[in-house]
PDB file of C-alpha atoms and ligand atoms in Angstrom:
ATOM      1  CA  UNK A 197      34.003 -80.856  88.953  1.00 96.00           C
ATOM      2  CA  UNK A 198      32.730 -76.823  90.141  1.00 98.00           C
ATOM      3  CA  UNK A 199      31.060 -75.005  87.413  1.00 98.00           C
ATOM      4  CA  UNK A 200      29.551 -71.736  88.109  1.00 98.00           C
ATOM      5  CA  UNK A 201      27.566 -70.610  85.045  1.00 98.00           C
ATOM      6  CA  UNK A 202      26.695 -67.179  85.642  1.00 98.00           C
ATOM      7  CA  UNK A 203      29.229 -63.633  86.583  1.00 98.00           C
ATOM      8  CA  UNK A 204      29.375 -60.698  85.989  1.00 98.00           C
ATOM      9  CA  UNK A 205      32.493 -57.829  85.010  1.00 98.00           C
ATOM     10  CA  UNK A 206      33.256 -54.318  84.664  1.00 98.00           C
ATOM     11  CA  UNK A 207      31.987 -55.281  80.775  1.00 98.00           C
ATOM     12  CA  UNK A 208      28.377 -54.516  82.541  1.00 98.00           C
ATOM     13  CA  UNK A 209      27.912 -54.113  85.924  1.00 98.00           C
ATOM     14  CA  UNK A 210      29.988 -56.146  87.870  1.00 98.00           C
ATOM     15  CA  UNK A 211      33.064 -54.696  89.856  1.00 98.00           C
ATOM     16  CA  UNK A 212      35.943 -56.370  88.544  1.00 98.00           C
ATOM     17  CA  UNK A 213      37.794 -56.929  85.193  1.00 98.00           C
ATOM     18  CA  UNK A 214      36.740 -59.626  82.872  1.00 98.00           C
ATOM     19  CA  UNK A 215      40.290 -61.446  83.705  1.00 98.00           C
ATOM     20  CA  UNK A 216      39.979 -60.521  87.520  1.00 98.00           C
ATOM     21  CA  UNK A 217      36.566 -62.762  87.428  1.00 98.00           C
ATOM     22  CA  UNK A 218      38.086 -65.726  86.313  1.00 98.00           C
ATOM     23  CA  UNK A 219      41.509 -65.022  88.356  1.00 98.00           C
ATOM     24  CA  UNK A 220      38.802 -65.151  91.475  1.00 98.00           C
ATOM     25  CA  UNK A 221      36.903 -67.899  90.138  1.00 98.00           C
ATOM     26  CA  UNK A 222      40.204 -70.334  89.932  1.00 98.00           C
ATOM     27  CA  UNK A 223      41.156 -68.946  93.243  1.00 98.00           C
ATOM     28  CA  UNK A 224      37.710 -70.036  94.812  1.00 98.00           C
ATOM     29  CA  UNK A 225      38.329 -73.352  93.252  1.00 98.00           C
ATOM     30  CA  UNK A 226      36.144 -73.257  90.401  1.00 98.00           C
ATOM     31  CA  UNK A 227      37.118 -75.842  87.255  1.00 98.00           C
ATOM     32  CA  UNK A 228      34.935 -73.753  85.037  1.00 98.00           C
ATOM     33  CA  UNK A 229      33.130 -70.506  84.982  1.00 98.00           C
ATOM     34  CA  UNK A 230      31.226 -68.485  82.534  1.00 99.00           C
ATOM     35  CA  UNK A 231      31.301 -64.768  82.118  1.00 99.00           C
ATOM     36  CA  UNK A 232      27.632 -63.652  81.282  1.00 98.00           C
ATOM     37  CA  UNK A 233      27.994 -59.854  81.116  1.00 98.00           C
ATOM     38  CA  UNK A 234      24.450 -58.365  80.258  1.00 98.00           C
ATOM     39  CA  UNK A 235      23.936 -57.498  76.596  1.00 98.00           C
ATOM     40  CA  UNK A 236      27.689 -58.069  75.471  1.00 98.00           C
ATOM     41  CA  UNK A 237      30.490 -59.851  74.580  1.00 98.00           C
ATOM     42  CA  UNK A 238      32.748 -57.537  75.213  1.00 98.00           C
ATOM     43  CA  UNK A 239      34.820 -59.117  78.142  1.00 98.00           C
ATOM     44  CA  UNK A 240      35.337 -62.620  76.261  1.00 98.00           C
ATOM     45  CA  UNK A 241      38.925 -62.305  75.209  1.00 98.00           C
ATOM     46  CA  UNK A 242      40.373 -60.839  78.473  1.00 98.00           C
ATOM     47  CA  UNK A 243      38.523 -63.785  80.490  1.00 98.00           C
ATOM     48  CA  UNK A 244      39.471 -66.606  77.911  1.00 98.00           C
ATOM     49  CA  UNK A 245      43.222 -65.244  78.279  1.00 98.00           C
ATOM     50  CA  UNK A 246      42.956 -65.468  81.885  1.00 98.00           C
ATOM     51  CA  UNK A 247      41.428 -68.830  82.355  1.00 98.00           C
ATOM     52  CA  UNK A 248      44.295 -70.598  79.804  1.00 98.00           C
ATOM     53  CA  UNK A 249      46.760 -68.941  82.371  1.00 98.00           C
ATOM     54  CA  UNK A 250      44.743 -69.924  85.194  1.00 98.00           C
ATOM     55  CA  UNK A 251      44.062 -73.494  83.868  1.00 98.00           C
ATOM     56  CA  UNK A 252      40.373 -73.322  84.229  1.00 98.00           C
ATOM     57  CA  UNK A 253      37.409 -74.010  81.836  1.00 98.00           C
ATOM     58  CA  UNK A 254      35.600 -70.638  80.300  1.00 98.00           C
ATOM     59  CA  UNK A 255      32.465 -70.477  78.863  1.00 98.00           C
ATOM     60  CA  UNK A 256      31.659 -67.470  76.904  1.00 98.00           C
ATOM     61  CA  UNK A 257      27.896 -66.466  77.648  1.00 98.00           C
ATOM     62  CA  UNK A 258      26.090 -63.612  77.971  1.00 98.00           C
ATOM     63  CA  UNK A 259      22.692 -62.308  79.767  1.00 98.00           C
ATOM     64  CA  UNK A 260      20.137 -60.801  77.482  1.00 98.00           C
ATOM     65  CA  UNK A 261      17.827 -58.199  78.392  1.00 98.00           C
ATOM     66  CA  UNK A 262      14.444 -59.454  77.137  1.00 98.00           C
ATOM     67  CA  UNK A 263      10.450 -59.557  77.792  1.00 97.00           C
ATOM     68  CA  UNK A 264       7.523 -61.320  78.147  1.00 97.00           C
ATOM     69  CA  UNK A 265       4.012 -60.049  78.267  1.00 92.00           C
ATOM     70  CA  UNK A 266       5.777 -56.438  79.513  1.00 92.00           C
ATOM     71  CA  UNK A 267       7.797 -58.179  82.367  1.00 95.00           C
ATOM     72  CA  UNK A 268      11.417 -58.207  82.385  1.00 95.00           C
ATOM     73  CA  UNK A 269      13.128 -61.599  81.921  1.00 97.00           C
ATOM     74  CA  UNK A 270      16.599 -62.320  81.853  1.00 98.00           C
ATOM     75  CA  UNK A 271      17.800 -64.812  79.207  1.00 98.00           C
ATOM     76  CA  UNK A 272      21.362 -66.277  79.762  1.00 99.00           C
ATOM     77  CA  UNK A 273      23.142 -67.230  76.275  1.00 98.00           C
ATOM     78  CA  UNK A 274      26.682 -69.931  76.213  1.00 98.00           C
ATOM     79  CA  UNK A 275      28.460 -70.337  73.232  1.00 98.00           C
ATOM     80  CA  UNK A 276      26.986 -68.186  70.997  1.00 98.00           C
ATOM     81  CA  UNK A 277      28.799 -66.841  67.772  1.00 98.00           C
ATOM     82  CA  UNK A 278      29.230 -63.224  68.669  1.00 98.00           C
ATOM     83  CA  UNK A 279      29.596 -62.340  65.379  1.00 98.00           C
ATOM     84  CA  UNK A 280      26.106 -63.492  63.977  1.00 98.00           C
ATOM     85  CA  UNK A 281      24.572 -60.299  62.284  1.00 98.00           C
ATOM     86  CA  UNK A 282      20.920 -60.995  64.384  1.00 98.00           C
ATOM     87  CA  UNK A 283      22.677 -61.643  67.586  1.00 98.00           C
ATOM     88  CA  UNK A 284      24.940 -58.593  67.141  1.00 98.00           C
ATOM     89  CA  UNK A 285      22.265 -56.116  66.105  1.00 98.00           C
ATOM     90  CA  UNK A 286      20.203 -57.200  69.020  1.00 98.00           C
ATOM     91  CA  UNK A 287      22.644 -56.337  71.396  1.00 98.00           C
ATOM     92  CA  UNK A 288      23.623 -53.437  69.547  1.00 98.00           C
ATOM     93  CA  UNK A 289      20.077 -51.945  69.839  1.00 98.00           C
ATOM     94  CA  UNK A 290      19.858 -52.594  73.290  1.00 98.00           C
ATOM     95  CA  UNK A 291      22.467 -51.418  74.847  1.00 98.00           C
ATOM     96  CA  UNK A 292      21.951 -47.986  72.968  1.00 98.00           C
ATOM     97  CA  UNK A 293      19.041 -47.613  73.988  1.00 98.00           C
ATOM     98  CA  UNK A 294      19.908 -48.757  77.716  1.00 98.00           C
ATOM     99  CA  UNK A 295      22.388 -45.099  77.672  1.00 98.00           C
ATOM    100  CA  UNK A 296      18.906 -43.307  76.447  1.00 98.00           C
ATOM    101  CA  UNK A 297      16.855 -44.733  79.351  1.00 98.00           C
ATOM    102  CA  UNK A 298      20.047 -44.328  82.102  1.00 98.00           C
ATOM    103  CA  UNK A 299      20.034 -40.385  80.756  1.00 98.00           C
ATOM    104  CA  UNK A 300      16.165 -40.001  81.300  1.00 98.00           C
ATOM    105  CA  UNK A 301      16.541 -41.920  84.559  1.00 98.00           C
ATOM    106  CA  UNK A 302      19.347 -39.278  85.329  1.00 98.00           C
ATOM    107  CA  UNK A 303      16.920 -36.257  83.905  1.00 98.00           C
ATOM    108  CA  UNK A 304      13.893 -37.408  86.435  1.00 98.00           C
ATOM    109  CA  UNK A 305      16.235 -37.257  89.104  1.00 98.00           C
ATOM    110  CA  UNK A 306      17.782 -34.367  88.601  1.00 98.00           C
ATOM    111  CA  UNK A 307      14.830 -32.833  89.575  1.00 98.00           C
ATOM    112  CA  UNK A 308      14.627 -33.556  92.818  1.00 98.00           C
ATOM    113  CA  UNK A 309      18.301 -34.475  93.953  1.00 97.00           C
ATOM    114  CA  UNK A 310      21.888 -33.160  92.330  1.00 98.00           C
ATOM    115  CA  UNK A 311      22.880 -35.829  89.772  1.00 98.00           C
ATOM    116  CA  UNK A 312      24.130 -35.457  86.801  1.00 98.00           C
ATOM    117  CA  UNK A 313      25.192 -37.359  83.242  1.00 98.00           C
ATOM    118  CA  UNK A 314      28.580 -36.884  84.309  1.00 98.00           C
ATOM    119  CA  UNK A 315      28.407 -38.400  87.870  1.00 98.00           C
ATOM    120  CA  UNK A 316      27.407 -41.905  85.842  1.00 98.00           C
ATOM    121  CA  UNK A 317      30.004 -41.801  83.276  1.00 98.00           C
ATOM    122  CA  UNK A 318      32.371 -41.123  86.354  1.00 98.00           C
ATOM    123  CA  UNK A 319      31.133 -44.802  87.409  1.00 98.00           C
ATOM    124  CA  UNK A 320      31.178 -46.120  84.257  1.00 98.00           C
ATOM    125  CA  UNK A 321      33.730 -48.330  82.805  1.00 98.00           C
ATOM    126  CA  UNK A 322      34.986 -47.512  79.451  1.00 96.00           C
ATOM    127  CA  UNK A 323      32.717 -49.898  76.905  1.00 95.00           C
ATOM    128  CA  UNK A 324      30.738 -51.114  80.028  1.00 98.00           C
ATOM    129  CA  UNK A 325      26.746 -51.600  79.040  1.00 98.00           C
ATOM    130  CA  UNK A 326      25.305 -48.967  81.279  1.00 98.00           C
ATOM    131  CA  UNK A 327      22.715 -50.127  83.951  1.00 98.00           C
ATOM    132  CA  UNK A 328      20.942 -49.176  87.036  1.00 98.00           C
ATOM    133  CA  UNK A 329      23.870 -50.451  89.528  1.00 98.00           C
ATOM    134  CA  UNK A 330      25.962 -47.523  87.634  1.00 98.00           C
ATOM    135  CA  UNK A 331      23.069 -44.978  88.591  1.00 98.00           C
ATOM    136  CA  UNK A 332      23.736 -46.515  92.273  1.00 98.00           C
ATOM    137  CA  UNK A 333      27.313 -46.147  92.252  1.00 98.00           C
ATOM    138  CA  UNK A 334      26.499 -42.285  91.066  1.00 98.00           C
ATOM    139  CA  UNK A 335      24.238 -41.733  93.836  1.00 98.00           C
ATOM    140  CA  UNK A 336      26.325 -43.374  96.340  1.00 98.00           C
ATOM    141  CA  UNK A 337      29.189 -40.747  95.477  1.00 98.00           C
ATOM    142  CA  UNK A 338      27.149 -38.086  95.624  1.00 98.00           C
ATOM    143  CA  UNK A 339      26.218 -39.685  99.157  1.00 98.00           C
ATOM    144  CA  UNK A 340      22.137 -39.844  98.691  1.00 98.00           C
ATOM    145  CA  UNK A 341      22.421 -43.572  99.161  1.00 98.00           C
ATOM    146  CA  UNK A 342      24.983 -45.519 101.206  1.00 97.00           C
ATOM    147  CA  UNK A 343      24.753 -48.481  98.953  1.00 97.00           C
ATOM    148  CA  UNK A 344      23.861 -50.142  95.608  1.00 97.00           C
ATOM    149  CA  UNK A 345      21.301 -52.425  97.301  1.00 96.00           C
ATOM    150  CA  UNK A 346      19.880 -49.433  98.899  1.00 97.00           C
ATOM    151  CA  UNK A 347      19.735 -47.321  95.647  1.00 98.00           C
ATOM    152  CA  UNK A 348      17.772 -50.162  94.512  1.00 97.00           C
ATOM    153  CA  UNK A 349      15.566 -50.298  97.505  1.00 96.00           C
ATOM    154  CA  UNK A 350      14.322 -46.733  96.945  1.00 97.00           C
ATOM    155  CA  UNK A 351      15.146 -44.644  94.019  1.00 98.00           C
ATOM    156  CA  UNK A 352      16.255 -47.182  91.222  1.00 98.00           C
ATOM    157  CA  UNK A 353      13.232 -49.921  92.563  1.00 96.00           C
ATOM    158  CA  UNK A 354      10.970 -50.830  89.217  1.00 93.00           C
ATOM    159  CA  UNK A 355       8.129 -49.039  89.619  1.00 92.00           C
ATOM    160  CA  UNK A 356       9.561 -45.814  91.524  1.00 97.00           C
ATOM    161  CA  UNK A 357       8.530 -42.693  89.495  1.00 98.00           C
ATOM    162  CA  UNK A 358      12.458 -42.040  88.413  1.00 98.00           C
ATOM    163  CA  UNK A 359      12.254 -45.774  86.622  1.00 98.00           C
ATOM    164  CA  UNK A 360      12.066 -45.814  83.540  1.00 98.00           C
ATOM    165  CA  UNK A 361      12.166 -49.262  81.055  1.00 96.00           C
ATOM    166  CA  UNK A 362      14.701 -50.093  78.111  1.00 97.00           C
ATOM    167  CA  UNK A 363      13.817 -51.460  74.890  1.00 97.00           C
ATOM    168  CA  UNK A 364      14.410 -55.133  75.234  1.00 98.00           C
ATOM    169  CA  UNK A 365      13.350 -57.961  72.527  1.00 98.00           C
ATOM    170  CA  UNK A 366      10.255 -60.485  73.335  1.00 98.00           C
ATOM    171  CA  UNK A 367      11.979 -63.478  74.952  1.00 98.00           C
ATOM    172  CA  UNK A 368      10.619 -65.494  72.358  1.00 98.00           C
ATOM    173  CA  UNK A 369      12.449 -63.587  69.656  1.00 98.00           C
ATOM    174  CA  UNK A 370      15.671 -64.094  71.530  1.00 98.00           C
ATOM    175  CA  UNK A 371      15.382 -67.401  72.178  1.00 98.00           C
ATOM    176  CA  UNK A 372      15.062 -68.040  68.769  1.00 98.00           C
ATOM    177  CA  UNK A 373      18.194 -65.549  67.992  1.00 98.00           C
ATOM    178  CA  UNK A 374      20.630 -67.407  70.337  1.00 98.00           C
ATOM    179  CA  UNK A 375      19.412 -70.641  68.850  1.00 98.00           C
ATOM    180  CA  UNK A 376      20.159 -69.141  65.434  1.00 98.00           C
ATOM    181  CA  UNK A 377      23.438 -68.040  66.456  1.00 98.00           C
ATOM    182  CA  UNK A 378      24.587 -71.639  67.834  1.00 98.00           C
ATOM    183  CA  UNK A 379      23.893 -70.832  71.305  1.00 98.00           C
ATOM    184  CA  UNK A 380      22.263 -72.637  74.094  1.00 98.00           C
ATOM    185  CA  UNK A 381      19.568 -70.288  75.697  1.00 99.00           C
ATOM    186  CA  UNK A 382      18.703 -70.784  79.570  1.00 99.00           C
ATOM    187  CA  UNK A 383      16.307 -68.479  81.712  1.00 98.00           C
ATOM    188  CA  UNK A 384      18.160 -66.754  84.275  1.00 98.00           C
ATOM    189  CA  UNK A 385      16.824 -66.574  87.710  1.00 98.00           C
ATOM    190  CA  UNK A 386      12.895 -67.489  86.439  1.00 97.00           C
ATOM    191  CA  UNK A 387      11.209 -66.452  90.325  1.00 97.00           C
ATOM    192  CA  UNK A 388      13.377 -63.709  91.168  1.00 93.00           C
ATOM    193  CA  UNK A 389      10.639 -61.476  92.716  1.00 83.00           C
ATOM    194  CA  UNK A 390      12.932 -59.213  94.035  1.00 78.00           C
ATOM    195  CA  UNK A 391      13.787 -57.964  91.136  1.00 78.00           C
ATOM    196  CA  UNK A 392       9.762 -57.220  90.325  1.00 83.00           C
ATOM    197  CA  UNK A 393       7.148 -59.222  88.444  1.00 89.00           C
ATOM    198  CA  UNK A 394       7.975 -62.781  87.668  1.00 93.00           C
ATOM    199  CA  UNK A 395       6.339 -64.639  84.618  1.00 95.00           C
ATOM    200  CA  UNK A 396       4.077 -67.728  85.068  1.00 96.00           C
ATOM    201  CA  UNK A 397       4.350 -71.458  85.026  1.00 97.00           C
ATOM    202  CA  UNK A 398       2.557 -71.075  81.486  1.00 97.00           C
ATOM    203  CA  UNK A 399       5.104 -68.336  80.111  1.00 98.00           C
ATOM    204  CA  UNK A 400       7.835 -70.536  80.808  1.00 98.00           C
ATOM    205  CA  UNK A 401       6.395 -73.417  78.711  1.00 98.00           C
ATOM    206  CA  UNK A 402       5.746 -71.227  75.855  1.00 98.00           C
ATOM    207  CA  UNK A 403       9.505 -70.650  76.302  1.00 98.00           C
ATOM    208  CA  UNK A 404      10.026 -73.898  76.561  1.00 98.00           C
ATOM    209  CA  UNK A 405       8.307 -74.706  73.270  1.00 98.00           C
ATOM    210  CA  UNK A 406      10.329 -71.487  71.477  1.00 98.00           C
ATOM    211  CA  UNK A 407      13.662 -73.383  72.378  1.00 98.00           C
ATOM    212  CA  UNK A 408      14.543 -72.856  75.690  1.00 98.00           C
ATOM    213  CA  UNK A 409      17.068 -75.245  76.791  1.00 98.00           C
ATOM    214  CA  UNK A 410      17.094 -75.046  80.837  1.00 99.00           C
ATOM    215  CA  UNK A 411      16.073 -73.114  83.899  1.00 98.00           C
ATOM    216  CA  UNK A 412      18.921 -71.733  86.149  1.00 98.00           C
ATOM    217  CA  UNK A 413      16.875 -72.973  89.273  1.00 98.00           C
ATOM    218  CA  UNK A 414      19.560 -72.595  92.027  1.00 98.00           C
ATOM    219  CA  UNK A 415      20.353 -68.754  92.069  1.00 98.00           C
ATOM    220  CA  UNK A 416      20.743 -66.626  95.199  1.00 97.00           C
ATOM    221  CA  UNK A 417      17.642 -64.660  94.806  1.00 96.00           C
ATOM    222  CA  UNK A 418      15.318 -68.283  94.491  1.00 97.00           C
ATOM    223  CA  UNK A 419      14.088 -69.771  98.022  1.00 96.00           C
ATOM    224  CA  UNK A 420      14.479 -73.401  98.858  1.00 97.00           C
ATOM    225  CA  UNK A 421      10.732 -73.722  97.656  1.00 96.00           C
ATOM    226  CA  UNK A 422      11.271 -71.807  94.327  1.00 97.00           C
ATOM    227  CA  UNK A 423      14.037 -74.027  93.364  1.00 98.00           C
ATOM    228  CA  UNK A 424      12.153 -77.173  93.903  1.00 98.00           C
ATOM    229  CA  UNK A 425       8.966 -76.028  91.883  1.00 98.00           C
ATOM    230  CA  UNK A 426      11.657 -74.635  88.919  1.00 98.00           C
ATOM    231  CA  UNK A 427      13.037 -78.173  89.258  1.00 98.00           C
ATOM    232  CA  UNK A 428       9.424 -79.884  89.108  1.00 98.00           C
ATOM    233  CA  UNK A 429       8.444 -77.500  86.175  1.00 98.00           C
ATOM    234  CA  UNK A 430      11.802 -78.330  84.438  1.00 98.00           C
ATOM    235  CA  UNK A 431      11.235 -81.945  84.482  1.00 98.00           C
ATOM    236  CA  UNK A 432       7.678 -81.769  83.070  1.00 98.00           C
ATOM    237  CA  UNK A 433       8.747 -79.212  80.330  1.00 98.00           C
ATOM    238  CA  UNK A 434      12.121 -81.534  79.451  1.00 98.00           C
ATOM    239  CA  UNK A 435      14.026 -78.784  80.602  1.00 98.00           C
ATOM    240  CA  UNK A 436      17.681 -79.278  82.098  1.00 98.00           C
ATOM    241  CA  UNK A 437      18.298 -77.412  85.190  1.00 98.00           C
ATOM    242  CA  UNK A 438      21.145 -74.785  86.172  1.00 98.00           C
ATOM    243  CA  UNK A 439      22.702 -73.071  89.122  1.00 98.00           C
ATOM    244  CA  UNK A 440      25.134 -70.031  89.345  1.00 98.00           C
ATOM    245  CA  UNK A 441      26.097 -67.205  91.509  1.00 98.00           C
ATOM    246  CA  UNK A 442      25.221 -64.723  89.776  1.00 98.00           C
ATOM    247  CA  UNK A 443      28.388 -62.727  90.932  1.00 98.00           C
ATOM    248  CA  UNK A 444      28.917 -58.971  90.518  1.00 98.00           C
ATOM    249  CA  UNK A 445      32.032 -58.578  92.532  1.00 98.00           C
ATOM    250  CA  UNK A 446      31.622 -56.375  95.457  1.00 95.00           C
ATOM    251  CA  UNK A 447      28.191 -55.089  93.314  1.00 92.00           C
ATOM    252  CA  UNK A 448      25.951 -57.838  94.881  1.00 93.00           C
ATOM    253  CA  UNK A 449      26.828 -59.959  98.145  1.00 94.00           C
ATOM    254  CA  UNK A 450      26.773 -63.385  95.985  1.00 96.00           C
ATOM    255  CA  UNK A 451      30.066 -65.566  96.313  1.00 98.00           C
ATOM    256  CA  UNK A 452      31.596 -67.281  93.482  1.00 98.00           C
ATOM    257  CA  UNK A 453      30.487 -70.972  93.584  1.00 98.00           C
ATOM    258  CA  UNK A 454      27.579 -70.546  95.614  1.00 98.00           C
ATOM    259  CA  UNK A 455      25.253 -72.529  93.246  1.00 98.00           C
ATOM    260  CA  UNK A 456      27.034 -75.241  90.738  1.00 98.00           C
ATOM    261  CA  UNK A 457      25.865 -76.860  88.189  1.00 98.00           C
ATOM    262  CA  UNK A 458      26.514 -80.324  87.362  1.00 98.00           C
ATOM    263  CA  UNK A 459      29.305 -81.763  85.263  1.00 98.00           C
ATOM    264  CA  UNK A 460      26.790 -83.590  83.350  1.00 98.00           C
ATOM    265  CA  UNK A 461      24.078 -80.979  83.132  1.00 98.00           C
ATOM    266  CA  UNK A 462      26.687 -78.730  81.233  1.00 98.00           C
ATOM    267  CA  UNK A 463      27.785 -81.261  78.895  1.00 98.00           C
ATOM    268  CA  UNK A 464      24.242 -81.847  77.919  1.00 98.00           C
ATOM    269  CA  UNK A 465      23.917 -77.798  77.456  1.00 98.00           C
ATOM    270  CA  UNK A 466      27.525 -77.547  75.829  1.00 98.00           C
ATOM    271  CA  UNK A 467      26.065 -80.429  73.257  1.00 98.00           C
ATOM    272  CA  UNK A 468      23.639 -78.303  71.905  1.00 98.00           C
ATOM    273  CA  UNK A 469      25.795 -75.472  70.701  1.00 98.00           C
ATOM    274  CA  UNK A 470      25.639 -75.317  66.749  1.00 95.00           C
ATOM    275  CA  UNK A 471      27.734 -73.419  64.139  1.00 90.00           C
ATOM    276  CA  UNK A 472      25.502 -70.282  63.636  1.00 88.00           C
ATOM    277  CA  UNK A 473      23.331 -70.530  60.973  1.00 83.00           C
TER     278      UNK A 473
HETATM  279  P1  AMP B 248      19.079 -52.699  84.777  1.00 64.21           P
HETATM  280  O1  AMP B 248      19.409 -54.075  84.228  1.00 64.21           O
HETATM  281  O2  AMP B 248      19.906 -51.778  84.449  1.00 64.21           O
HETATM  282  O3  AMP B 248      17.781 -52.681  85.012  1.00 64.21           O
HETATM  283  O4  AMP B 248      19.441 -53.096  86.663  1.00 64.21           O
HETATM  284  C1  AMP B 248      19.202 -54.117  86.614  1.00 64.21           C
HETATM  285  C2  AMP B 248      20.713 -55.294  87.259  1.00 64.21           C
HETATM  286  O5  AMP B 248      20.934 -54.317  88.391  1.00 64.21           O
HETATM  287  C3  AMP B 248      20.193 -56.309  87.411  1.00 64.21           C
HETATM  288  O6  AMP B 248      20.856 -57.410  86.623  1.00 64.21           O
HETATM  289  C4  AMP B 248      21.398 -56.900  88.949  1.00 64.21           C
HETATM  290  O7  AMP B 248      22.668 -57.306  88.464  1.00 64.21           O
HETATM  291  C5  AMP B 248      21.691 -55.577  89.300  1.00 64.21           C
HETATM  292  N1  AMP B 248      20.741 -55.464  90.655  1.00 64.21           N
HETATM  293  C6  AMP B 248      19.416 -55.554  90.923  1.00 64.21           C
HETATM  294  N2  AMP B 248      19.025 -55.386  92.313  1.00 64.21           N
HETATM  295  C7  AMP B 248      20.824 -55.045  93.033  1.00 64.21           C
HETATM  296  C8  AMP B 248      20.689 -54.696  94.054  1.00 64.21           C
HETATM  297  N3  AMP B 248      19.798 -54.737  94.991  1.00 64.21           N
HETATM  298  N4  AMP B 248      21.850 -54.432  94.312  1.00 64.21           N
HETATM  299  C9  AMP B 248      22.902 -54.337  93.269  1.00 64.21           C
HETATM  300  N5  AMP B 248      22.615 -54.443  92.020  1.00 64.21           N
HETATM  301  C10 AMP B 248      21.352 -55.268  91.459  1.00 64.21           C
HETATM  302 ZN1   ZN B 249      23.788 -57.611  86.899  1.00 64.21          ZN
HETATM  303 FE1   FE B 250      19.732 -61.180  85.594  1.00 64.21          FE
HETATM  304 FE1   FE B 251      23.033 -61.520  86.128  1.00 64.21          FE
END
């Protein structure tokens, strides 16, 4: 079984529609694919349809923006009830503030370089959760940088003078919300230092006690030693270990299926899903 539990579509900052992500997953030889767009479930219906037609398994997922001690943390959530009021409210609040934040970043950049909010809207698929990748696409379209990656290495970098944070729930609270919505919470790329500061092992232990199910150790942004460290930590904390590609279409170099989650691990995760309370 080839299972990839972390992908993005045009419902957030991936470059392919949810249906195209699923068809690409089937073409890449995957048996199961999860769609985990940032702070939205908008792609689920199209992805589920495409998976039925392609004859592969589909896992409805999310990647929730969170924070721990002021550090940005991403929480994957699988099989949550998208109608759960607490979860819906959390996602809507984050998406709303992401718009406000993106507009503030455009204002800051526009003081130095020609860039408008309309430039960003021209790059934003309808209904998508807006993120820095869409600002990157607008900067590329204007010719200020050549690629998304170059934009992230300079103007959009966390800590750059144009960078603005956005509202995000405490990870502890997000884990409780995902569990209340019947879903299974997994910490995404816990040691991906390229994204910015990462949390301590002690902070991960606190999240384990708060109800976390697994650590995504096998992620393209983790070095072999980091993967090993996370496996050891997961063992100590009684957490499962997942692997995934964090595929973004052409938006990032990650390839579908470049990391996988064993079938037995996915079975144990799926067995933790519950009806929402
Ligand atoms: P945001 O959540 O709006 O702060 O944007 C962060 C998102 O941008 C991450 O979730 C990544 O998927 C994406 N990202 C981070 N670094 C890069 C990069 N170098 N190139 C393209 N996308 C990136
Ligand atoms: Zn992303
Ligand atoms: Fe992430
Ligand atoms: Fe992701």
